[in-house]
Amino acid sequence: DGGITQSPKYLFRKEGQNVTLSCEQNLNHDAMYWYRQDPGQGLRLIYYSQIVNDFQKGDIAEGYSVSREKKESFPLTVTSAQKNPTAFYLCASSIAGVGNQPQHFGDGTRLSIL
Amino acid sequence: AQSVTQLGSHVSVSEGALVLLRCNYSSSVPPYLFWYVQYPNQGLQLLLKYTSAATLVKGINGFEAEFKKSETSFHLTKPSAHMSDAAEYFCAVSGNAGNMLTFGGGTRLMVKP
């Protein structure tokens, strides 16, 4: 079955620690996205990538970093500079450059502070 | 620029009653519109999409939505609510220049027995 796999499902971060959230897709999509979801605030775009080896900042990129070395993988690192990382993180993918194609979502990673 | 407004962060209906979730959009180009559903601790699942074909769009689980350009609306309806419909629903818009989505703030649907 084609889809998006996010791991781990739950993650805990200590003060001053960087953590990396994994996102893998086998849908052969060029575009991938990371969103942050907080209660009552909908989804906010952190980073996106339309093609391998290229990515762009979204609305709330500060304190986060990404890489896109392979088409199927788009890991997100939450750095120690992100002072309020507790949230639900969602990864998505889609066909690139075509507005009528939906984004497909993984099941999310819930990050909490220890 | 694009934006989406979902009126009502919480909607409560009785089982068997009509479900109406409101979505209004703003877009400088002809929009593509999507409704997604999210169950607790899960990702978003596509319910339906409007891509400039028929203005009345049918989706999964008995949901449908009607695109009304004059009202800049894309409200989601279901004739008869089931307990399993309890979830959060998101409306989203994208422009024809690309596949970036702008999401509304979401509406949590509660279904009473």
Coordinates of N, CA, C and O in Angstrom, one line a residue, chain A residues 9-10 31 33 35 37 42-43 45 48 50 88 90 94-103 105-107 110, chain B residues 32 34 36 38 41-46 49-51 88 90 94-101 103-106:
Chain A
K9 N 5.8 7.7 16.8 CA 4.4 8.3 17.0 C 4.5 9.2 18.2 O 3.8 10.3 18.2
Y10 N 5.3 8.9 19.2 CA 5.4 9.8 20.3 C 6.9 10.0 20.6 O 7.7 9.1 20.4
A31 N 6.7 16.6 -4.1 CA 6.6 17.6 -3.1 C 6.3 17.0 -1.7 O 5.5 16.0 -1.6
Y33 N 5.9 18.2 2.7 CA 5.6 19.3 3.6 C 5.7 18.9 5.1 O 5.4 17.7 5.4
Y35 N 4.0 20.2 8.8 CA 3.1 21.1 9.4 C 3.2 20.9 10.9 O 3.4 19.8 11.4
Q37 N 0.7 21.4 14.3 CA -0.7 21.5 14.7 C -0.8 21.7 16.2 O -0.3 20.9 17.0
G42 N -5.4 25.1 14.0 CA -5.3 24.5 12.7 C -3.9 24.0 12.4 O -3.1 23.7 13.2
L43 N -3.5 24.0 11.1 CA -2.2 23.6 10.6 C -1.4 24.8 10.2 O -1.8 25.6 9.4
L45 N 2.4 25.8 8.4 CA 3.4 25.2 7.5 C 4.8 25.6 8.1 O 5.1 26.7 8.3
Y48 N 8.7 23.2 3.4 CA 8.2 22.4 2.3 C 9.4 22.2 1.2 O 10.3 23.0 1.2
Q50 N 9.8 21.0 -3.0 CA 9.1 20.7 -4.2 C 10.0 19.7 -5.0 O 9.5 19.1 -6.0
F88 N 1.7 18.6 17.8 CA 1.5 17.4 16.9 C 2.1 17.8 15.5 O 1.7 18.9 15.0
L90 N 2.8 17.0 11.6 CA 2.2 16.2 10.4 C 3.1 16.4 9.2 O 3.5 17.5 8.8
S94 N 2.7 15.4 -2.0 CA 1.7 15.6 -3.1 C 2.5 15.6 -4.5 O 3.7 15.8 -4.5
I95 N 1.8 15.6 -5.5 CA 2.3 15.8 -6.8 C 2.7 17.3 -6.9 O 1.9 18.2 -6.4
A96 N 3.9 17.6 -7.4 CA 4.3 19.0 -7.3 C 3.7 19.9 -8.4 O 3.5 19.4 -9.6
G97 N 3.5 21.1 -8.1 CA 3.1 22.1 -9.1 C 1.7 22.1 -9.7 O 1.5 22.8 -10.7
V98 N 0.9 21.2 -9.1 CA -0.5 21.1 -9.7 C -1.5 21.3 -8.6 O -1.6 20.6 -7.7
G99 N -2.2 22.5 -8.7 CA -3.0 22.9 -7.6 C -4.2 22.0 -7.3 O -4.8 22.1 -6.2
N100 N -4.7 21.2 -8.3 CA -5.9 20.4 -8.1 C -5.6 19.1 -7.5 O -6.5 18.3 -7.3
Q101 N -4.4 18.8 -7.1 CA -4.0 17.6 -6.5 C -3.9 17.7 -5.0 O -3.3 18.6 -4.5
P102 N -4.5 16.8 -4.2 CA -4.5 17.0 -2.8 C -3.2 16.6 -2.2 O -2.4 15.9 -2.8
Q103 N -3.0 17.0 -0.9 CA -1.9 16.5 -0.2 C -2.3 15.3 0.6 O -3.5 15.2 1.1
F105 N -1.5 12.8 3.9 CA -0.9 13.0 5.2 C -0.5 11.7 5.9 O -1.1 10.7 5.7
G106 N 0.6 11.8 6.7 CA 1.0 10.7 7.6 C 0.1 10.8 8.8 O -0.7 11.7 9.0
D107 N 0.4 9.9 9.8 CA -0.4 9.8 11.0 C 0.2 10.7 12.1 O -0.4 10.7 13.2
R110 N 3.7 13.1 17.9 CA 3.4 14.0 19.0 C 4.7 14.2 19.8 O 5.2 13.2 20.4
Chain B
Y32 N -8.9 25.9 -6.0 CA -9.2 24.5 -5.8 C -9.5 24.3 -4.3 O -8.8 24.9 -3.4
F34 N -10.7 21.9 -0.8 CA -10.6 20.6 -0.2 C -11.2 20.5 1.2 O -11.2 21.5 1.9
Y36 N -10.9 18.0 4.5 CA -10.2 16.9 5.2 C -10.9 16.6 6.5 O -11.4 17.5 7.2
Q38 N -10.1 14.7 10.4 CA -9.0 14.2 11.2 C -9.6 13.6 12.5 O -10.3 14.3 13.2
N41 N -5.5 11.9 17.2 CA -4.2 11.4 17.1 C -3.9 10.7 15.8 O -3.1 9.7 15.7
Q42 N -4.6 11.2 14.7 CA -4.3 10.7 13.4 C -4.0 11.8 12.4 O -4.2 13.0 12.8
G43 N -3.6 11.5 11.2 CA -3.4 12.5 10.2 C -4.7 12.9 9.6 O -5.8 12.5 10.0
L44 N -4.6 13.7 8.5 CA -5.8 14.2 7.8 C -6.1 13.3 6.6 O -5.2 12.8 5.9
Q45 N -7.4 13.0 6.5 CA -7.8 12.2 5.4 C -8.7 13.0 4.5 O -9.6 13.7 4.9
L46 N -8.5 12.9 3.2 CA -9.2 13.7 2.2 C -10.7 13.2 2.1 O -10.9 12.0 1.9
K49 N -12.9 17.0 -2.9 CA -12.2 18.2 -3.5 C -13.0 18.8 -4.6 O -13.7 18.1 -5.4
Y50 N -12.9 20.1 -4.8 CA -13.5 20.8 -5.9 C -12.4 21.3 -6.8 O -11.4 22.0 -6.3
T51 N -12.5 20.9 -8.1 CA -11.4 21.2 -9.0 C -12.0 21.8 -10.3 O -11.4 21.6 -11.4
E88 N -12.5 16.2 13.7 CA -12.3 17.6 13.4 C -12.2 17.6 11.8 O -11.6 16.8 11.2
F90 N -11.3 20.0 8.4 CA -10.6 21.2 7.9 C -10.9 21.5 6.4 O -10.9 20.6 5.6
S94 N -6.3 25.9 -2.5 CA -5.0 26.1 -3.2 C -5.3 26.9 -4.5 O -6.4 26.8 -5.0
G95 N -4.3 27.5 -5.0 CA -4.5 28.3 -6.3 C -3.9 27.4 -7.4 O -3.3 26.4 -7.2
N96 N -4.3 27.8 -8.6 CA -3.9 27.0 -9.8 C -2.4 27.1 -10.1 O -1.9 26.4 -11.0
A97 N -1.7 27.9 -9.4 CA -0.3 28.1 -9.7 C 0.6 27.0 -8.9 O 1.7 26.9 -9.2
G98 N 0.0 26.3 -8.1 CA 0.8 25.3 -7.3 C -0.1 24.6 -6.4 O -1.3 24.7 -6.3
N99 N 0.6 23.7 -5.6 CA -0.2 22.8 -4.7 C 0.0 23.2 -3.2 O -0.2 22.4 -2.4
M100 N 0.3 24.4 -2.9 CA 0.4 24.9 -1.5 C -1.0 25.0 -1.0 O -1.9 25.7 -1.7
L101 N -1.3 24.5 0.2 CA -2.6 24.6 0.8 C -2.6 25.6 1.9 O -1.7 25.7 2.7
F103 N -5.0 26.3 5.1 CA -6.1 25.7 5.9 C -6.9 26.6 6.7 O -6.3 27.6 7.2
G104 N -8.1 26.3 6.9 CA -8.9 27.0 7.9 C -8.6 26.5 9.3 O -7.8 25.5 9.4
G105 N -9.1 27.1 10.3 CA -8.8 26.7 11.7 C -9.4 25.4 12.2 O -9.0 25.0 13.3
G106 N -10.3 24.8 11.4 CA -10.9 23.6 11.8 C -12.2 23.7 12.5 O -12.4 24.7 13.2

